[in-house]
Amino acid sequence: MKFQSTDDYVATDDLTIAVNAAVTLERPLLVKGEPGTGKTELARQVARSLGLPMIEWNIKSTTRAQQGLYEYDAVSRLRDSQLGDERVHDISNYIRRGKLWQAFEAEEKTVLLIDEIDKADIEFPNDLLQELDKMEFYVYETGKTIRARHRPIVIITSNNEKELPDAFLRRCFFHYIRFPEMETLRRIVAVHHPGIKEALLTTALTQFFEIREQPGLKKKPSTSEVLDWLRLLLAEDMTAEDLKTDTKNALPKLHGALLKNEQDVHLFERLAFLARNGR
């Protein structure tokens, strides 16, 4: 069972090695990187490459670790008892299975994605240590222990918004997805926009990397954003010549796909002003 690039996803050699190492060690793969570098999509493509079903748990600031295991709906049970419903005699009717429970009880091995774990409370990772390590947990309401039939491939993503606890990090295989170099980005573009002309691609990517390397930029545009930008350029039937900026306007064409805050837009407007005034 080896992960490889798919028709829709270009995986670098170091990323491929990291995924396969985590699978071999049977440890969660913790993936960090800039937003938009394909961390979430990686889990989907691992599932596709290995021919496995996928379960996705999207983490929010209000998400609790217990929700990944199960939740007991005491309110519904109380309501049903007042209505005389026979279901109240079986407490399991009021246990809602979480994403980990679903992965543990799946008929076959699954890929379990825990997406953007750093959005949750700092204690969230620690609250899952035992469950991810031993692949089991105890349901207090029913007195049963739920054990994984097949150990899932766990992929955890983080945007580095919070530091994760050391005890949690020790149990993971770690990989940082670096922003792709020009050649790798060309391969990624070829997957999504196979018919793009070479002159347009070269000019667009050169301009894109110049934008990313501009000092003072608050948010660097990501891989997903350059793909959106190229899609717009193709939709507008633009050429390499159309992309060339002049001193009157340093903003790239259709810059709203690349620059996502007013500070960065103002930065390029100031650059244009300085260029016009010969400074």
Coordinates of C-alpha atoms in Angstrom, one line a residue:
M1 CA 0.0 0.0 0.0
K2 CA 2.0 2.9 -1.4
F3 CA 0.9 6.5 -2.0
Q4 CA 1.8 8.1 -5.3
S5 CA 0.8 11.2 -7.2
T6 CA -2.6 11.0 -8.9
D7 CA -3.9 12.5 -12.1
D8 CA -5.3 15.4 -10.1
Y9 CA -2.5 15.9 -7.6
V10 CA 1.2 16.5 -7.9
A11 CA 3.0 15.2 -4.9
T12 CA 6.7 15.9 -4.5
D13 CA 9.1 13.2 -3.6
D14 CA 9.5 14.3 0.1
L15 CA 5.7 14.5 0.5
T16 CA 5.3 11.0 -1.0
I17 CA 8.0 9.6 1.4
A18 CA 6.3 11.3 4.4
V19 CA 2.9 9.8 3.6
N20 CA 4.2 6.3 3.1
A21 CA 6.4 6.6 6.3
A22 CA 3.3 7.5 8.3
V23 CA 1.4 4.6 6.8
T24 CA 4.2 2.2 7.6
L25 CA 4.7 3.5 11.2
E26 CA 0.9 3.6 11.7
R27 CA 1.2 7.0 13.1
P28 CA -0.9 10.1 12.3
L29 CA 0.6 12.3 9.6
L30 CA 0.7 15.9 10.7
V31 CA 0.9 18.2 7.7
K32 CA 1.7 21.9 8.0
G33 CA 2.1 24.6 5.4
E34 CA 0.8 27.9 4.1
P35 CA -3.0 28.0 3.5
G36 CA -3.8 27.0 0.0
T37 CA -0.9 24.6 -0.5
G38 CA -3.0 21.5 -0.8
K39 CA -3.0 20.0 2.7
T40 CA -6.7 19.1 2.8
E41 CA -6.6 17.9 -0.8
L42 CA -3.7 15.6 0.1
A43 CA -5.9 13.5 2.3
R44 CA -8.5 13.1 -0.5
Q45 CA -5.8 12.1 -2.9
V46 CA -4.2 9.6 -0.5
A47 CA -7.6 8.0 -0.2
R48 CA -8.0 8.0 -4.0
S49 CA -4.5 6.7 -4.6
L50 CA -4.9 3.8 -2.1
G51 CA -8.5 3.1 -3.1
L52 CA -9.8 3.7 0.4
P53 CA -12.9 5.5 1.7
M54 CA -12.4 8.8 3.5
I55 CA -13.9 10.4 6.6
E56 CA -13.5 14.1 7.0
W57 CA -13.6 15.9 10.4
N58 CA -13.5 19.7 9.9
I59 CA -12.4 21.4 13.0
K60 CA -13.8 24.8 14.2
S61 CA -13.0 27.0 17.1
T62 CA -15.9 25.5 19.0
T63 CA -15.2 21.9 18.2
R64 CA -14.5 19.6 21.2
A65 CA -12.5 16.4 21.1
Q66 CA -15.4 14.5 22.6
Q67 CA -17.5 15.3 19.5
G68 CA -15.1 13.2 17.5
L69 CA -15.8 10.2 19.7
Y70 CA -19.5 10.5 20.5
E71 CA -22.2 12.7 22.0
Y72 CA -25.0 11.7 24.4
D73 CA -28.3 13.5 23.5
A74 CA -29.8 13.7 27.0
V75 CA -32.3 16.3 25.9
S76 CA -33.9 14.0 23.3
R77 CA -34.0 11.2 25.8
L78 CA -35.8 13.4 28.4
R79 CA -38.3 14.5 25.7
D80 CA -39.0 11.0 24.6
S81 CA -39.5 9.8 28.2
Q82 CA -42.1 12.5 28.7
L83 CA -43.9 11.3 25.6
G84 CA -43.7 7.7 26.7
D85 CA -41.5 6.6 23.8
E86 CA -40.2 3.0 24.2
R87 CA -36.8 4.1 22.8
V88 CA -35.8 5.6 26.1
H89 CA -35.1 2.1 27.6
D90 CA -32.1 1.7 25.3
I91 CA -29.6 4.5 25.9
S92 CA -27.7 3.7 22.8
N93 CA -30.5 5.3 20.8
Y94 CA -29.3 8.6 22.1
I95 CA -25.6 8.1 21.4
R96 CA -24.4 10.1 18.3
R97 CA -21.3 8.6 16.8
G98 CA -18.5 10.9 16.0
K99 CA -16.0 10.8 13.1
L100 CA -13.4 8.7 15.0
W101 CA -16.1 6.2 16.0
Q102 CA -17.2 6.0 12.3
A103 CA -13.6 5.4 11.3
F104 CA -13.0 2.8 14.0
E105 CA -16.2 0.8 13.1
A106 CA -15.8 1.0 9.3
E107 CA -15.9 -2.3 7.4
E108 CA -12.5 -1.5 5.8
K109 CA -9.5 0.6 6.3
T110 CA -10.2 4.3 5.9
V111 CA -8.4 7.6 5.6
L112 CA -9.4 9.9 8.5
L113 CA -8.8 13.6 7.9
I114 CA -8.7 15.9 11.0
D115 CA -8.6 19.2 9.2
E116 CA -7.2 22.4 10.7
I117 CA -6.6 21.1 14.2
D118 CA -5.0 24.4 15.2
K119 CA -8.4 26.1 15.0
A120 CA -9.6 24.3 18.2
D121 CA -8.8 25.0 21.8
I122 CA -5.2 24.3 22.9
E123 CA -6.3 21.2 24.9
F124 CA -8.0 19.7 21.9
P125 CA -5.0 17.7 20.6
N126 CA -4.1 16.4 24.1
D127 CA -7.7 15.2 24.6
L128 CA -7.2 12.9 21.6
L129 CA -3.8 11.5 22.6
Q130 CA -5.0 8.1 24.0
E131 CA -7.7 7.5 21.3
L132 CA -5.3 8.1 18.4
D133 CA -2.5 6.1 20.1
K134 CA -4.4 3.1 21.3
M135 CA -7.2 3.3 18.7
E136 CA -9.9 2.7 21.2
F137 CA -12.1 4.7 23.6
Y138 CA -14.7 4.0 26.4
V139 CA -18.4 4.9 26.2
Y140 CA -19.4 5.6 29.7
E141 CA -23.1 5.7 29.1
T142 CA -23.2 2.1 27.6
G143 CA -20.1 0.7 29.4
K144 CA -18.6 -0.4 26.1
T145 CA -15.1 0.0 24.7
I146 CA -15.0 0.9 21.0
R147 CA -11.9 -0.5 19.2
A148 CA -10.8 0.1 15.7
R149 CA -11.5 -2.8 13.4
H150 CA -8.9 -1.5 11.0
R151 CA -6.4 1.1 12.0
P152 CA -7.3 4.2 9.9
I153 CA -4.7 6.3 8.1
V154 CA -4.9 9.6 10.1
I155 CA -4.0 12.8 8.3
I156 CA -4.0 16.0 10.5
T157 CA -3.6 19.4 8.9
S158 CA -2.5 22.7 10.6
N159 CA -2.1 26.2 9.4
N160 CA 0.3 27.0 12.3
E161 CA -2.2 29.3 14.0
K162 CA -1.4 27.7 17.3
E163 CA 1.5 25.7 18.7
L164 CA 0.6 22.1 19.2
P165 CA 1.5 20.3 22.5
D166 CA 4.8 18.4 22.6
A167 CA 3.1 15.2 23.7
F168 CA 0.8 15.3 20.7
L169 CA 3.7 16.0 18.3
R170 CA 5.7 13.0 19.6
R171 CA 2.9 10.7 18.4
C172 CA 2.9 12.1 14.9
F173 CA 5.0 11.9 11.8
F174 CA 5.5 15.5 10.7
H175 CA 5.8 17.0 7.2
Y176 CA 5.9 20.7 6.2
I177 CA 4.6 21.3 2.7
R178 CA 6.9 24.0 1.3
F179 CA 5.6 26.3 -1.3
P180 CA 6.4 24.7 -4.7
E181 CA 9.3 25.9 -6.8
M182 CA 8.7 27.1 -10.4
E183 CA 9.0 23.7 -12.0
T184 CA 6.7 22.0 -9.6
L185 CA 4.2 24.7 -9.9
R186 CA 4.3 24.3 -13.7
R187 CA 3.4 20.6 -13.2
I188 CA 0.6 21.5 -10.9
V189 CA -0.8 24.0 -13.4
A190 CA -0.5 21.4 -16.2
V191 CA -2.9 19.2 -14.2
H192 CA -5.5 21.9 -13.8
H193 CA -5.0 23.9 -17.0
P194 CA -3.5 21.5 -19.6
G195 CA -4.1 23.7 -22.6
I196 CA -2.5 26.9 -21.3
K197 CA 0.0 28.5 -23.7
E198 CA 3.7 28.4 -22.8
A199 CA 4.2 32.2 -23.2
L200 CA 1.2 33.1 -21.0
L201 CA 2.2 30.5 -18.3
T202 CA 5.8 31.7 -18.2
T203 CA 4.8 35.4 -17.9
A204 CA 2.1 34.7 -15.4
L205 CA 4.2 32.5 -13.1
T206 CA 7.1 35.0 -13.3
Q207 CA 4.8 37.8 -12.3
F208 CA 3.3 35.6 -9.6
F209 CA 6.6 34.8 -7.9
E210 CA 7.6 38.5 -8.1
I211 CA 4.4 39.3 -6.2
R212 CA 5.2 36.6 -3.6
E213 CA 8.7 38.0 -3.1
Q214 CA 7.6 41.6 -2.7
P215 CA 8.9 43.0 0.6
G216 CA 6.2 44.1 2.9
L217 CA 3.5 41.9 1.5
K218 CA 1.1 40.9 4.3
K219 CA -0.4 37.8 2.7
K220 CA 1.5 35.9 0.0
P221 CA -0.8 34.4 -2.7
S222 CA -1.0 30.6 -2.5
T223 CA -1.1 27.7 -5.0
S224 CA -4.9 27.7 -5.0
E225 CA -4.9 31.4 -5.7
V226 CA -2.6 31.2 -8.7
L227 CA -4.7 28.5 -10.1
D228 CA -7.8 30.7 -9.8
W229 CA -5.9 33.6 -11.3
L230 CA -4.8 31.5 -14.3
R231 CA -8.4 30.3 -14.8
L232 CA -9.6 33.9 -14.9
L233 CA -6.8 34.8 -17.4
L234 CA -7.9 32.0 -19.7
A235 CA -11.5 32.9 -19.3
E236 CA -10.7 36.5 -20.4
D237 CA -8.5 35.1 -23.2
M238 CA -5.6 37.2 -22.1
T239 CA -2.1 36.8 -23.7
A240 CA 1.4 37.2 -22.2
E241 CA 1.5 40.7 -23.7
D242 CA -1.7 41.7 -21.8
L243 CA -0.1 40.8 -18.5
K244 CA 2.8 43.2 -18.8
T245 CA 2.3 46.0 -16.3
D246 CA 3.3 49.7 -17.0
T247 CA 4.6 52.3 -14.6
K248 CA 1.1 53.8 -14.3
N249 CA -0.3 50.7 -12.7
A250 CA 1.8 48.2 -10.7
L251 CA -1.2 46.1 -9.9
P252 CA -1.4 42.8 -11.7
K253 CA -4.4 42.1 -14.0
L254 CA -7.3 40.7 -12.1
H255 CA -5.4 41.2 -8.9
G256 CA -8.4 40.4 -6.7
A257 CA -7.5 36.7 -7.2
L258 CA -4.1 37.2 -5.8
L259 CA -4.2 40.1 -3.3
K260 CA -6.7 39.5 -0.5
N261 CA -6.4 42.6 1.7
E262 CA -6.3 46.4 1.2
Q263 CA -2.8 46.7 2.7
D264 CA -1.3 44.7 -0.1
V265 CA -3.3 46.5 -2.8
H266 CA -2.1 49.8 -1.3
L267 CA 1.5 48.5 -1.3
F268 CA 1.4 48.0 -5.1
E269 CA -0.3 51.3 -5.6
R270 CA 2.5 53.0 -3.7
L271 CA 5.1 51.1 -5.8
A272 CA 3.3 52.5 -9.0
F273 CA 3.4 56.0 -7.5
L274 CA 7.1 55.8 -6.8
A275 CA 7.8 54.4 -10.3
R276 CA 5.9 57.3 -11.9
N277 CA 7.8 59.8 -10.0
G278 CA 11.2 58.2 -10.7
R279 CA 12.0 57.3 -7.1

